[in-house]
CSV table of C-alpha atoms in Angstrom, one decimal:
chain,number,residue,atom,x,y,z
A,1,UNK,CA,125.4,104.2,102.5
A,2,UNK,CA,121.8,103.6,101.2
A,3,UNK,CA,121.3,104.2,97.5
A,4,UNK,CA,118.0,106.0,97.1
A,5,UNK,CA,118.2,106.3,93.4
A,6,UNK,CA,120.2,104.2,91.0
A,7,UNK,CA,120.3,105.0,87.3
A,8,UNK,CA,122.1,102.4,85.1
A,9,UNK,CA,123.0,102.8,81.4
A,10,UNK,CA,120.0,105.0,80.7
A,11,UNK,CA,119.5,106.1,77.1
A,12,UNK,CA,116.7,107.9,75.4
A,13,UNK,CA,116.1,109.2,71.9
A,14,UNK,CA,113.4,111.4,70.3
A,15,UNK,CA,113.3,109.8,66.9
A,16,UNK,CA,116.9,110.1,65.5
A,17,UNK,CA,118.0,112.6,68.2
A,18,UNK,CA,119.7,111.0,71.1
A,19,UNK,CA,118.8,113.0,74.3
A,20,UNK,CA,120.5,110.7,76.8
A,21,UNK,CA,123.4,108.3,76.2
A,22,UNK,CA,124.2,105.5,78.7
A,23,UNK,CA,123.8,107.7,81.7
A,24,UNK,CA,124.7,106.0,85.0
A,25,UNK,CA,124.8,107.4,88.5
A,26,UNK,CA,123.5,106.9,92.0
A,27,UNK,CA,122.2,109.3,94.6
A,28,UNK,CA,122.5,108.4,98.3
A,29,UNK,CA,119.9,108.8,101.1
A,30,UNK,CA,120.6,111.8,103.2
A,31,UNK,CA,122.6,113.5,100.5
A,32,UNK,CA,121.9,116.4,98.2
A,33,UNK,CA,123.0,115.4,94.7
A,34,UNK,CA,123.2,118.3,92.2
A,35,UNK,CA,122.7,117.5,88.6
A,36,UNK,CA,124.5,120.3,86.8
A,37,UNK,CA,124.1,121.0,83.1
A,38,UNK,CA,123.2,123.7,80.7
A,39,UNK,CA,119.9,124.0,78.9
A,40,UNK,CA,119.6,121.1,76.5
A,41,UNK,CA,121.9,118.8,78.5
A,42,UNK,CA,119.1,116.2,78.9
A,43,UNK,CA,118.0,117.1,82.5
A,44,UNK,CA,114.3,117.4,81.7
A,45,UNK,CA,114.4,114.2,79.7
A,46,UNK,CA,116.0,112.5,82.6
A,47,UNK,CA,113.3,113.8,85.0
A,48,UNK,CA,110.6,112.6,82.5
A,49,UNK,CA,112.1,109.1,82.7
A,50,UNK,CA,112.6,109.1,86.4
A,51,UNK,CA,109.0,110.0,87.0
A,52,UNK,CA,107.8,107.5,84.3
A,53,UNK,CA,106.2,110.1,82.1
A,54,UNK,CA,107.8,108.1,79.4
A,55,UNK,CA,109.9,105.0,79.3
A,56,UNK,CA,113.6,104.9,78.4
A,57,UNK,CA,114.8,103.3,75.2
A,58,UNK,CA,117.5,101.5,77.2
A,59,UNK,CA,118.7,101.2,80.8
A,60,UNK,CA,117.2,100.8,84.2
A,61,UNK,CA,116.1,103.0,87.1
A,62,UNK,CA,115.8,101.8,90.7
A,63,UNK,CA,114.0,103.9,93.3
A,64,UNK,CA,114.4,103.0,97.0
A,65,UNK,CA,115.0,99.4,95.9
A,66,UNK,CA,112.1,99.2,93.5
A,67,UNK,CA,112.7,98.9,89.7
A,68,UNK,CA,110.7,101.6,87.9
A,69,UNK,CA,110.0,99.2,85.0
A,70,UNK,CA,109.1,96.2,87.2
A,71,UNK,CA,107.3,97.8,90.1
A,72,UNK,CA,106.3,101.3,88.8
A,73,UNK,CA,103.6,101.9,91.4
A,74,UNK,CA,105.9,101.1,94.4
A,75,UNK,CA,108.7,103.2,92.8
A,76,UNK,CA,106.5,106.2,92.1
A,77,UNK,CA,105.1,106.1,95.6
A,78,UNK,CA,108.7,106.7,96.8
A,79,UNK,CA,109.2,109.8,94.6
A,80,UNK,CA,108.3,113.4,95.3
A,81,UNK,CA,108.8,115.7,92.3
A,82,UNK,CA,108.9,119.4,91.6
A,83,UNK,CA,108.9,120.1,87.9
A,84,UNK,CA,110.5,123.0,86.2
A,85,UNK,CA,107.1,124.3,85.0
A,86,UNK,CA,104.7,125.1,87.9
A,87,UNK,CA,102.0,122.4,88.2
A,88,UNK,CA,99.9,124.2,90.8
A,89,UNK,CA,96.2,124.7,90.0
A,90,UNK,CA,96.2,128.5,90.0
A,91,UNK,CA,92.5,128.8,90.9
A,92,UNK,CA,92.8,126.6,94.0
A,93,UNK,CA,94.2,127.7,97.4
A,94,UNK,CA,97.4,126.3,98.8
A,95,UNK,CA,95.4,124.0,101.0
A,96,UNK,CA,93.1,122.8,98.1
A,97,UNK,CA,96.2,122.1,95.9
A,98,UNK,CA,97.7,120.0,98.7
A,99,UNK,CA,94.5,118.1,99.4
A,100,UNK,CA,94.1,117.3,95.7
A,101,UNK,CA,97.6,116.0,95.5
A,102,UNK,CA,97.2,114.0,98.7
A,103,UNK,CA,94.1,112.4,97.2
A,104,UNK,CA,96.0,111.4,94.0
A,105,UNK,CA,98.2,109.5,96.4
A,106,UNK,CA,95.2,107.9,98.1
A,107,UNK,CA,95.5,110.0,101.3
A,108,UNK,CA,92.3,111.5,102.7
A,109,UNK,CA,90.7,112.7,105.9
A,110,UNK,CA,92.8,113.1,109.0
A,111,UNK,CA,95.8,111.4,107.5
A,112,UNK,CA,96.0,114.0,104.8
A,113,UNK,CA,95.2,116.9,107.1
A,114,UNK,CA,98.0,115.9,109.5
A,115,UNK,CA,100.6,115.6,106.8
A,116,UNK,CA,99.5,118.9,105.2
A,117,UNK,CA,100.0,120.7,108.5
A,118,UNK,CA,103.4,119.1,108.8
A,119,UNK,CA,104.7,120.0,105.4
A,120,UNK,CA,103.3,123.5,105.5
A,121,UNK,CA,105.0,124.0,108.8
A,122,UNK,CA,108.3,122.7,107.5
A,123,UNK,CA,108.2,125.0,104.5
A,124,UNK,CA,107.0,128.0,106.5
A,125,UNK,CA,103.8,128.2,104.5
A,126,UNK,CA,101.2,127.6,107.2
A,127,UNK,CA,100.0,131.2,107.2
A,128,UNK,CA,99.4,131.1,103.5
A,129,UNK,CA,97.3,128.0,103.4
A,130,UNK,CA,94.2,129.8,102.3
A,131,UNK,CA,95.8,132.0,99.7
A,132,UNK,CA,95.1,131.2,96.0
A,133,UNK,CA,98.1,129.9,94.1
A,134,UNK,CA,97.6,132.6,91.6
A,135,UNK,CA,98.2,135.3,94.3
A,136,UNK,CA,101.4,133.8,95.6
A,137,UNK,CA,104.8,135.1,94.6
A,138,UNK,CA,107.3,132.9,92.8
A,139,UNK,CA,109.1,131.8,95.9
A,140,UNK,CA,106.0,130.9,97.8
A,141,UNK,CA,104.7,129.0,94.8
A,142,UNK,CA,107.9,126.9,94.8
A,143,UNK,CA,107.6,126.3,98.5
A,144,UNK,CA,104.1,125.1,98.0
A,145,UNK,CA,105.2,122.7,95.3
A,146,UNK,CA,108.0,121.4,97.5
A,147,UNK,CA,105.6,121.0,100.4
A,148,UNK,CA,103.3,119.1,98.1
A,149,UNK,CA,106.1,116.9,96.9
A,150,UNK,CA,106.7,115.8,100.5
A,151,UNK,CA,103.1,115.1,101.4
A,152,UNK,CA,103.2,111.3,100.8
A,153,UNK,CA,106.4,110.9,102.7
A,154,UNK,CA,108.7,110.0,99.7
A,155,UNK,CA,112.2,108.8,100.3
A,156,UNK,CA,113.4,110.4,97.0
A,157,UNK,CA,112.9,114.0,96.1
A,158,UNK,CA,113.4,115.2,92.5
A,159,UNK,CA,113.6,118.9,91.7
A,160,UNK,CA,114.0,120.1,88.1
A,161,UNK,CA,115.3,123.7,88.0
A,162,UNK,CA,113.2,124.4,91.1
A,163,UNK,CA,114.5,128.0,91.4
A,164,UNK,CA,114.0,129.0,87.8
A,165,UNK,CA,112.5,132.5,87.6
A,166,UNK,CA,113.1,133.4,91.2
A,167,UNK,CA,115.1,136.4,92.5
A,168,UNK,CA,118.5,135.7,94.2
A,169,UNK,CA,117.1,135.9,97.7
A,170,UNK,CA,114.3,133.4,97.1
A,171,UNK,CA,116.7,131.1,95.3
A,172,UNK,CA,119.1,131.1,98.2
A,173,UNK,CA,116.3,130.5,100.7
A,174,UNK,CA,114.8,127.6,98.8
A,175,UNK,CA,118.2,126.0,98.1
A,176,UNK,CA,119.1,126.3,101.8
A,177,UNK,CA,115.7,124.9,102.8
A,178,UNK,CA,116.0,121.8,100.6
A,179,UNK,CA,119.6,121.2,101.9
A,180,UNK,CA,118.2,121.2,105.4
A,181,UNK,CA,115.3,118.9,104.5
A,182,UNK,CA,117.7,116.5,103.0
A,183,UNK,CA,119.4,115.8,106.3
A,184,UNK,CA,116.3,116.3,108.5
A,185,UNK,CA,114.2,113.8,106.6
A,186,UNK,CA,117.1,111.7,105.4
A,187,UNK,CA,115.9,112.2,101.9
A,188,UNK,CA,117.6,111.3,98.6
A,189,UNK,CA,117.6,114.6,96.7
A,190,UNK,CA,118.3,115.0,93.0
A,191,UNK,CA,118.5,118.8,92.3
A,192,UNK,CA,118.8,119.7,88.6
A,193,UNK,CA,120.2,123.1,87.9
A,194,UNK,CA,122.3,125.2,85.6
A,195,UNK,CA,123.3,127.6,88.4
A,196,UNK,CA,126.6,126.7,90.1
A,197,UNK,CA,125.9,128.8,93.2
A,198,UNK,CA,123.2,126.4,94.2
A,199,UNK,CA,125.8,123.6,94.6
A,200,UNK,CA,127.5,123.4,98.0
A,201,UNK,CA,131.0,122.0,98.4
A,202,UNK,CA,129.9,118.9,100.2
A,203,UNK,CA,127.1,118.1,97.8
A,204,UNK,CA,127.4,115.2,95.4
A,205,UNK,CA,127.6,116.5,91.9
A,206,UNK,CA,126.9,115.0,88.5
A,207,UNK,CA,127.8,117.0,85.4
A,208,UNK,CA,125.6,116.3,82.5
A,209,UNK,CA,126.4,117.6,79.0
A,210,UNK,CA,124.8,116.7,75.7
A,211,UNK,CA,123.1,113.7,77.3
A,212,UNK,CA,126.3,112.2,78.8
A,213,UNK,CA,127.7,112.2,82.3
A,214,UNK,CA,131.1,114.0,82.2
A,215,UNK,CA,132.0,113.8,85.8
A,216,UNK,CA,130.5,112.8,89.2
A,217,UNK,CA,131.7,112.9,92.8
A,218,UNK,CA,131.9,115.4,95.7
A,219,UNK,CA,131.4,118.9,94.3
A,220,UNK,CA,134.7,120.1,95.9
A,221,UNK,CA,136.5,117.2,94.3
A,222,UNK,CA,134.9,117.7,90.9
A,223,UNK,CA,135.8,121.4,90.9
A,224,UNK,CA,139.4,120.3,91.6
A,225,UNK,CA,140.4,123.6,93.2
A,226,UNK,CA,138.8,125.7,90.4
A,227,UNK,CA,135.6,127.7,90.3
A,228,UNK,CA,132.9,125.3,89.3
A,229,UNK,CA,131.9,127.4,86.3
A,230,UNK,CA,135.5,127.5,85.0
A,231,UNK,CA,135.8,123.8,85.6
A,232,UNK,CA,132.6,123.2,83.6
A,233,UNK,CA,134.0,125.4,80.8
A,234,UNK,CA,137.2,123.5,80.8
A,235,UNK,CA,135.4,120.1,80.6
A,236,UNK,CA,132.9,121.1,77.9
A,237,UNK,CA,134.3,124.0,76.1
A,238,UNK,CA,131.1,125.9,76.6
A,239,UNK,CA,129.8,128.0,79.4
A,240,UNK,CA,126.8,127.2,81.7
B,1,UNK,CA,90.0,100.3,97.1
B,2,UNK,CA,89.8,103.3,99.3
B,3,UNK,CA,92.8,105.1,97.7
B,4,UNK,CA,91.3,104.6,94.3
B,5,UNK,CA,88.0,106.1,95.3
B,6,UNK,CA,89.8,109.0,97.2
B,7,UNK,CA,91.6,109.9,94.0
B,8,UNK,CA,88.5,109.6,91.8
B,9,UNK,CA,86.4,111.8,94.2
B,10,UNK,CA,89.2,114.4,94.2
B,11,UNK,CA,89.4,114.5,90.4
B,12,UNK,CA,85.6,114.8,90.1
B,13,UNK,CA,85.5,117.5,92.8
B,14,UNK,CA,88.3,119.4,91.1
B,15,UNK,CA,86.5,119.2,87.7
B,16,UNK,CA,83.3,120.4,89.4
B,17,UNK,CA,85.0,123.2,91.1
B,18,UNK,CA,86.6,124.4,87.8
B,19,UNK,CA,83.3,124.1,86.1
B,20,UNK,CA,81.5,126.2,88.7
B,21,UNK,CA,84.2,128.9,88.4
B,22,UNK,CA,83.7,129.0,84.6
B,23,UNK,CA,80.1,130.2,84.6
B,24,UNK,CA,80.5,131.2,80.9
B,25,UNK,CA,81.2,127.6,80.0
B,26,UNK,CA,78.0,126.5,81.7
B,27,UNK,CA,75.9,129.1,79.9
B,28,UNK,CA,77.6,128.4,76.6
B,29,UNK,CA,76.9,124.7,77.1
B,30,UNK,CA,73.2,125.4,77.5
B,31,UNK,CA,72.9,128.1,74.9
B,32,UNK,CA,74.0,125.9,72.1
B,33,UNK,CA,71.3,123.2,72.4
B,34,UNK,CA,68.7,125.8,73.4
B,35,UNK,CA,69.3,127.7,70.2
B,36,UNK,CA,68.8,124.5,68.3
B,37,UNK,CA,65.7,123.7,70.2
B,38,UNK,CA,64.0,127.1,70.3
B,39,UNK,CA,65.2,128.6,67.0
B,40,UNK,CA,66.2,126.0,64.5
B,41,UNK,CA,63.6,123.5,65.5
B,42,UNK,CA,60.9,126.1,65.1
B,43,UNK,CA,61.9,126.7,61.5
B,44,UNK,CA,62.4,123.0,60.7
B,45,UNK,CA,59.2,122.0,62.3
B,46,UNK,CA,57.1,123.1,59.3
B,47,UNK,CA,59.6,121.7,56.7
B,48,UNK,CA,60.2,118.4,58.3
B,49,UNK,CA,57.3,116.0,58.8
B,50,UNK,CA,58.0,113.0,61.0
B,51,UNK,CA,56.2,109.7,61.0
B,52,UNK,CA,55.6,107.5,64.0
B,53,UNK,CA,58.9,105.8,64.8
B,54,UNK,CA,59.9,103.9,68.0
B,55,UNK,CA,60.0,104.8,70.8
B,56,UNK,CA,57.3,107.3,70.0
B,57,UNK,CA,53.7,106.1,70.3
B,58,UNK,CA,52.2,109.0,68.3
B,59,UNK,CA,53.2,111.8,66.0
B,60,UNK,CA,55.6,114.2,67.6
B,61,UNK,CA,56.8,117.6,66.8
B,62,UNK,CA,60.3,118.2,65.6
B,63,UNK,CA,61.2,119.9,68.9
B,64,UNK,CA,60.4,116.7,70.7
B,65,UNK,CA,62.4,114.6,68.2
B,66,UNK,CA,65.6,116.6,68.6
B,67,UNK,CA,65.7,116.7,72.4
B,68,UNK,CA,67.7,113.4,72.8
B,69,UNK,CA,70.0,114.5,70.0
B,70,UNK,CA,70.7,117.7,71.8
B,71,UNK,CA,71.3,115.8,75.0
B,72,UNK,CA,73.9,113.9,73.1
B,73,UNK,CA,75.3,117.1,71.6
B,74,UNK,CA,75.9,118.5,75.1
B,75,UNK,CA,77.8,115.3,76.0
B,76,UNK,CA,79.7,115.3,72.7
B,77,UNK,CA,80.9,118.9,73.2
B,78,UNK,CA,81.6,118.3,76.8
B,79,UNK,CA,83.7,115.3,76.0
B,80,UNK,CA,85.7,117.4,73.5
B,81,UNK,CA,86.0,120.3,76.0
B,82,UNK,CA,87.4,117.8,78.5
B,83,UNK,CA,90.0,116.6,76.0
B,84,UNK,CA,90.8,120.3,75.2
B,85,UNK,CA,91.5,120.8,78.9
B,86,UNK,CA,93.7,117.8,78.9
B,87,UNK,CA,95.8,119.2,76.0
B,88,UNK,CA,95.9,122.5,77.9
B,89,UNK,CA,96.9,120.7,81.1
B,90,UNK,CA,99.6,118.9,79.2
B,91,UNK,CA,101.0,122.1,77.7
B,92,UNK,CA,100.8,123.9,81.1
B,93,UNK,CA,102.5,120.9,82.8
B,94,UNK,CA,99.7,120.1,85.3
B,95,UNK,CA,99.1,116.8,83.5
B,96,UNK,CA,102.4,115.6,84.8
B,97,UNK,CA,101.1,115.8,88.3
B,98,UNK,CA,98.3,113.5,87.5
B,99,UNK,CA,100.5,111.0,85.6
B,100,UNK,CA,103.1,110.7,88.3
B,101,UNK,CA,100.5,109.4,90.8
B,102,UNK,CA,101.3,105.8,91.9
B,103,UNK,CA,97.7,104.8,91.1
B,104,UNK,CA,97.3,103.0,87.8
B,105,UNK,CA,97.2,105.4,84.9
B,106,UNK,CA,94.0,103.8,83.4
B,107,UNK,CA,92.3,104.5,86.7
B,108,UNK,CA,93.3,108.1,86.7
B,109,UNK,CA,92.1,108.5,83.1
B,110,UNK,CA,88.9,106.7,84.0
B,111,UNK,CA,88.4,109.1,86.9
B,112,UNK,CA,88.9,112.0,84.5
B,113,UNK,CA,86.2,110.5,82.3
B,114,UNK,CA,83.8,110.1,85.2
B,115,UNK,CA,84.5,113.7,86.2
B,116,UNK,CA,83.7,115.0,82.7
B,117,UNK,CA,80.6,112.9,82.4
B,118,UNK,CA,79.3,114.0,85.8
B,119,UNK,CA,79.6,117.6,84.5
B,120,UNK,CA,77.9,116.8,81.2
B,121,UNK,CA,75.0,115.1,83.0
B,122,UNK,CA,74.4,118.2,85.1
B,123,UNK,CA,74.2,120.2,81.9
B,124,UNK,CA,71.8,117.7,80.3
B,125,UNK,CA,69.4,117.9,83.2
B,126,UNK,CA,69.6,121.7,83.2
B,127,UNK,CA,68.8,121.5,79.5
B,128,UNK,CA,65.9,119.1,80.1
B,129,UNK,CA,64.5,121.4,82.8
B,130,UNK,CA,64.5,124.4,80.5
B,131,UNK,CA,63.0,122.3,77.7
B,132,UNK,CA,60.3,121.3,80.1
B,133,UNK,CA,59.6,124.9,80.9
B,134,UNK,CA,58.9,125.4,77.2
B,135,UNK,CA,56.5,122.5,77.3
B,136,UNK,CA,58.8,119.8,75.9
B,137,UNK,CA,58.5,117.0,78.5
B,138,UNK,CA,59.2,113.3,78.7
B,139,UNK,CA,57.5,110.6,80.7
B,140,UNK,CA,58.6,111.1,84.4
B,141,UNK,CA,60.3,107.7,84.5
B,142,UNK,CA,62.4,108.6,81.5
B,143,UNK,CA,64.2,111.3,83.5
B,144,UNK,CA,65.4,108.6,85.9
B,145,UNK,CA,66.1,105.8,83.4
B,146,UNK,CA,68.1,108.1,81.2
B,147,UNK,CA,70.7,108.6,84.0
B,148,UNK,CA,72.6,105.4,83.6
B,149,UNK,CA,72.5,105.7,79.8
B,150,UNK,CA,73.9,109.2,80.1
B,151,UNK,CA,76.7,107.8,82.2
B,152,UNK,CA,77.5,105.3,79.5
B,153,UNK,CA,77.2,107.7,76.6
B,154,UNK,CA,79.1,110.4,78.4
B,155,UNK,CA,82.0,108.1,79.2
B,156,UNK,CA,82.1,106.8,75.7
B,157,UNK,CA,82.2,110.3,74.2
B,158,UNK,CA,84.7,111.4,76.9
B,159,UNK,CA,86.9,108.4,76.0
B,160,UNK,CA,86.8,109.5,72.4
B,161,UNK,CA,88.0,113.0,73.5
B,162,UNK,CA,90.7,111.4,75.7
B,163,UNK,CA,91.9,109.2,72.8
B,164,UNK,CA,92.1,112.3,70.5
B,165,UNK,CA,93.8,114.4,73.2
B,166,UNK,CA,96.6,111.8,73.3
B,167,UNK,CA,97.2,112.3,69.6
B,168,UNK,CA,96.9,116.1,69.5
B,169,UNK,CA,100.3,117.6,69.7
B,170,UNK,CA,99.3,121.2,70.4
B,171,UNK,CA,96.4,123.2,71.5
B,172,UNK,CA,96.2,125.0,68.2
B,173,UNK,CA,95.4,121.7,66.5
B,174,UNK,CA,92.2,121.4,68.4
B,175,UNK,CA,90.3,123.5,65.9
B,176,UNK,CA,90.9,120.7,63.4
B,177,UNK,CA,89.3,118.2,65.8
B,178,UNK,CA,86.3,120.5,66.0
B,179,UNK,CA,85.9,120.5,62.2
B,180,UNK,CA,86.8,116.9,61.5
B,181,UNK,CA,85.3,115.1,64.5
B,182,UNK,CA,82.6,117.0,66.3
B,183,UNK,CA,80.6,118.5,63.4
B,184,UNK,CA,80.6,115.4,61.2
B,185,UNK,CA,79.8,113.2,64.1
B,186,UNK,CA,76.9,115.4,65.1
B,187,UNK,CA,75.4,116.1,61.6
B,188,UNK,CA,75.9,112.6,60.3
B,189,UNK,CA,73.8,111.0,63.0
B,190,UNK,CA,70.2,110.6,64.0
B,191,UNK,CA,70.4,113.6,66.3
B,192,UNK,CA,68.7,116.1,63.9
B,193,UNK,CA,66.8,113.8,61.6
B,194,UNK,CA,65.7,110.1,61.6
B,195,UNK,CA,67.9,107.8,59.6
B,196,UNK,CA,65.1,106.8,57.3
B,197,UNK,CA,64.9,110.5,56.2
B,198,UNK,CA,68.6,110.4,55.5
B,199,UNK,CA,68.2,107.2,53.5
B,200,UNK,CA,65.6,109.0,51.3
B,201,UNK,CA,68.1,111.6,50.2
B,202,UNK,CA,71.4,109.7,50.2
B,203,UNK,CA,72.1,106.1,50.7
B,204,UNK,CA,75.8,106.8,51.3
B,205,UNK,CA,75.1,109.3,54.0
B,206,UNK,CA,72.6,106.8,55.5
B,207,UNK,CA,75.4,104.2,55.6
B,208,UNK,CA,77.8,106.7,57.2
B,209,UNK,CA,75.2,107.6,59.8
B,210,UNK,CA,74.6,104.0,60.5
B,211,UNK,CA,78.2,103.4,61.6
B,212,UNK,CA,78.5,106.6,63.6
B,213,UNK,CA,78.7,105.6,67.3
B,214,UNK,CA,77.1,109.0,68.1
B,215,UNK,CA,73.9,107.8,66.3
B,216,UNK,CA,73.7,105.0,68.8
B,217,UNK,CA,74.4,107.2,71.8
B,218,UNK,CA,71.5,109.4,70.7
B,219,UNK,CA,69.2,106.5,70.1
B,220,UNK,CA,70.1,105.0,73.5
B,221,UNK,CA,69.3,108.3,75.1
B,222,UNK,CA,66.1,108.7,73.1
B,223,UNK,CA,64.7,105.2,74.1
B,224,UNK,CA,65.8,105.7,77.8
B,225,UNK,CA,63.9,109.0,77.9
B,226,UNK,CA,60.8,107.1,76.9
B,227,UNK,CA,61.4,104.4,79.5
B,228,UNK,CA,62.7,101.8,77.0
B,229,UNK,CA,66.1,100.1,76.5
B,230,UNK,CA,67.5,100.0,73.0
B,231,UNK,CA,69.8,97.1,73.5
B,232,UNK,CA,71.5,97.3,70.1
B,233,UNK,CA,72.3,101.0,70.6
B,234,UNK,CA,73.6,100.3,74.2
B,235,UNK,CA,75.7,97.4,72.9
B,236,UNK,CA,77.3,99.6,70.2
B,237,UNK,CA,77.9,102.4,72.6
B,238,UNK,CA,79.6,100.0,75.0
B,239,UNK,CA,81.7,98.5,72.1
B,240,UNK,CA,82.7,102.1,71.1
B,241,UNK,CA,83.6,102.8,74.7
B,242,UNK,CA,85.9,99.8,74.8
B,243,UNK,CA,87.6,100.8,71.5
B,244,UNK,CA,88.0,104.5,72.4
B,245,UNK,CA,89.0,103.7,76.0
B,246,UNK,CA,91.6,101.2,74.7
B,247,UNK,CA,93.0,103.8,72.3
B,248,UNK,CA,93.2,106.4,75.2
B,249,UNK,CA,95.1,103.9,77.4
B,250,UNK,CA,97.5,103.2,74.6
B,251,UNK,CA,97.8,106.9,73.8
B,252,UNK,CA,98.7,107.7,77.4
B,253,UNK,CA,100.9,104.6,77.9
B,254,UNK,CA,104.5,105.9,78.8
B,255,UNK,CA,106.1,103.1,76.8
B,256,UNK,CA,103.9,103.0,73.7
B,257,UNK,CA,101.8,106.2,73.3
B,258,UNK,CA,102.5,109.4,71.7
B,259,UNK,CA,102.4,110.9,75.1
B,260,UNK,CA,106.0,109.8,75.6
B,261,UNK,CA,107.1,112.6,73.2
B,262,UNK,CA,104.9,115.3,74.5
B,263,UNK,CA,104.1,115.4,78.3
């Protein structure tokens, strides 16, 4: 199995407050890895470190064979990311948002146009390409952001609470879509969530609680015959 | 090099597009210096006599004197406006998108500066056009020679805004920046009165004005508008650009800057 993402002994503190403590895990190519944890578990801090918004106090991150500390540009070029907070420019159309992002990755002209067509098609957003981001519903905004994250052909896709604020149908649809993309594009997907119904039995699962990894493995194995919520409660003493 | 230029042109176009959508911002940017030029200057004209000082070859009216300072004012406010939008982008999350690009962060920040400066130059030329309609004109060559100087001064003032934005935690704190940076920088400079006038009333204020980089931005613009190069002013503006640019790069460095706690 190819390791798309390797995190080793990652720690990070905000002043005296420790947000992550010696977190280690790996996510494989072609696999959907769910990162499950309640609010405040350290998921967003982990995403900030994985995308080099800030640098870890200790530990290492390797993305598609490139160390994030040693070769940040090569590593970042392999990462597609969807943040918890929407990062679309609300005044631009779907197409303009995608063009802008493509340019930030150095893609222009026919290269960018071809890839934009492809990702819009994959996310069923082709017909909405000229709509302003402001006018899209929550689900379509998220689809646009996922399409955007795939534009530069990354091998690792990071999604931080990508379904937050969506209704149940939109959540199911997007979760299904990303699972499909994982196998179709042989992506390494790290999907942070606090919702157990977004985790499928065959997914890899990492349980993060108070900045530490409590358990990792195949979701079905981690659940150990129990409902995942109950299993989480048993491990942590607190509900998701 | 092509990916770099692609990213820069996208950042500039996005800034221009946002600016065109915010017509109120354009009008406000012009109203401020025009009020100074057409209202305040008319009143000060009688009270403030000006002697012949370089680059002027003859006695000039107060309106003529303050035009370069008002060009600098447009760029100063624009630089701060850009930094305000960066703080807003950071709070809204869209800054993350920019910072996760694989292109070097300094280049992305420089592109933001170029974008903001391009907008400020458009505003300056619009202001000069209106001033011209009111009979306040410069030598024709000055309108061309001032362009590279406006690029330099705009980037320097933008870099100051960028550096400040990396240290401002929240949007609400921006009002403090207005009070403690923009106004002192503007009033304690040669924008509204020549430094020798300031020296007559207060030696201390004169000394402060003399170390204010905005003074040199204004003087560089003033001389360029009259077809001359004030090398000392240009040198100090360049030095200030290096200092502010360096602070901005440190401020947005993921390992060292305050940004690591806030993005």
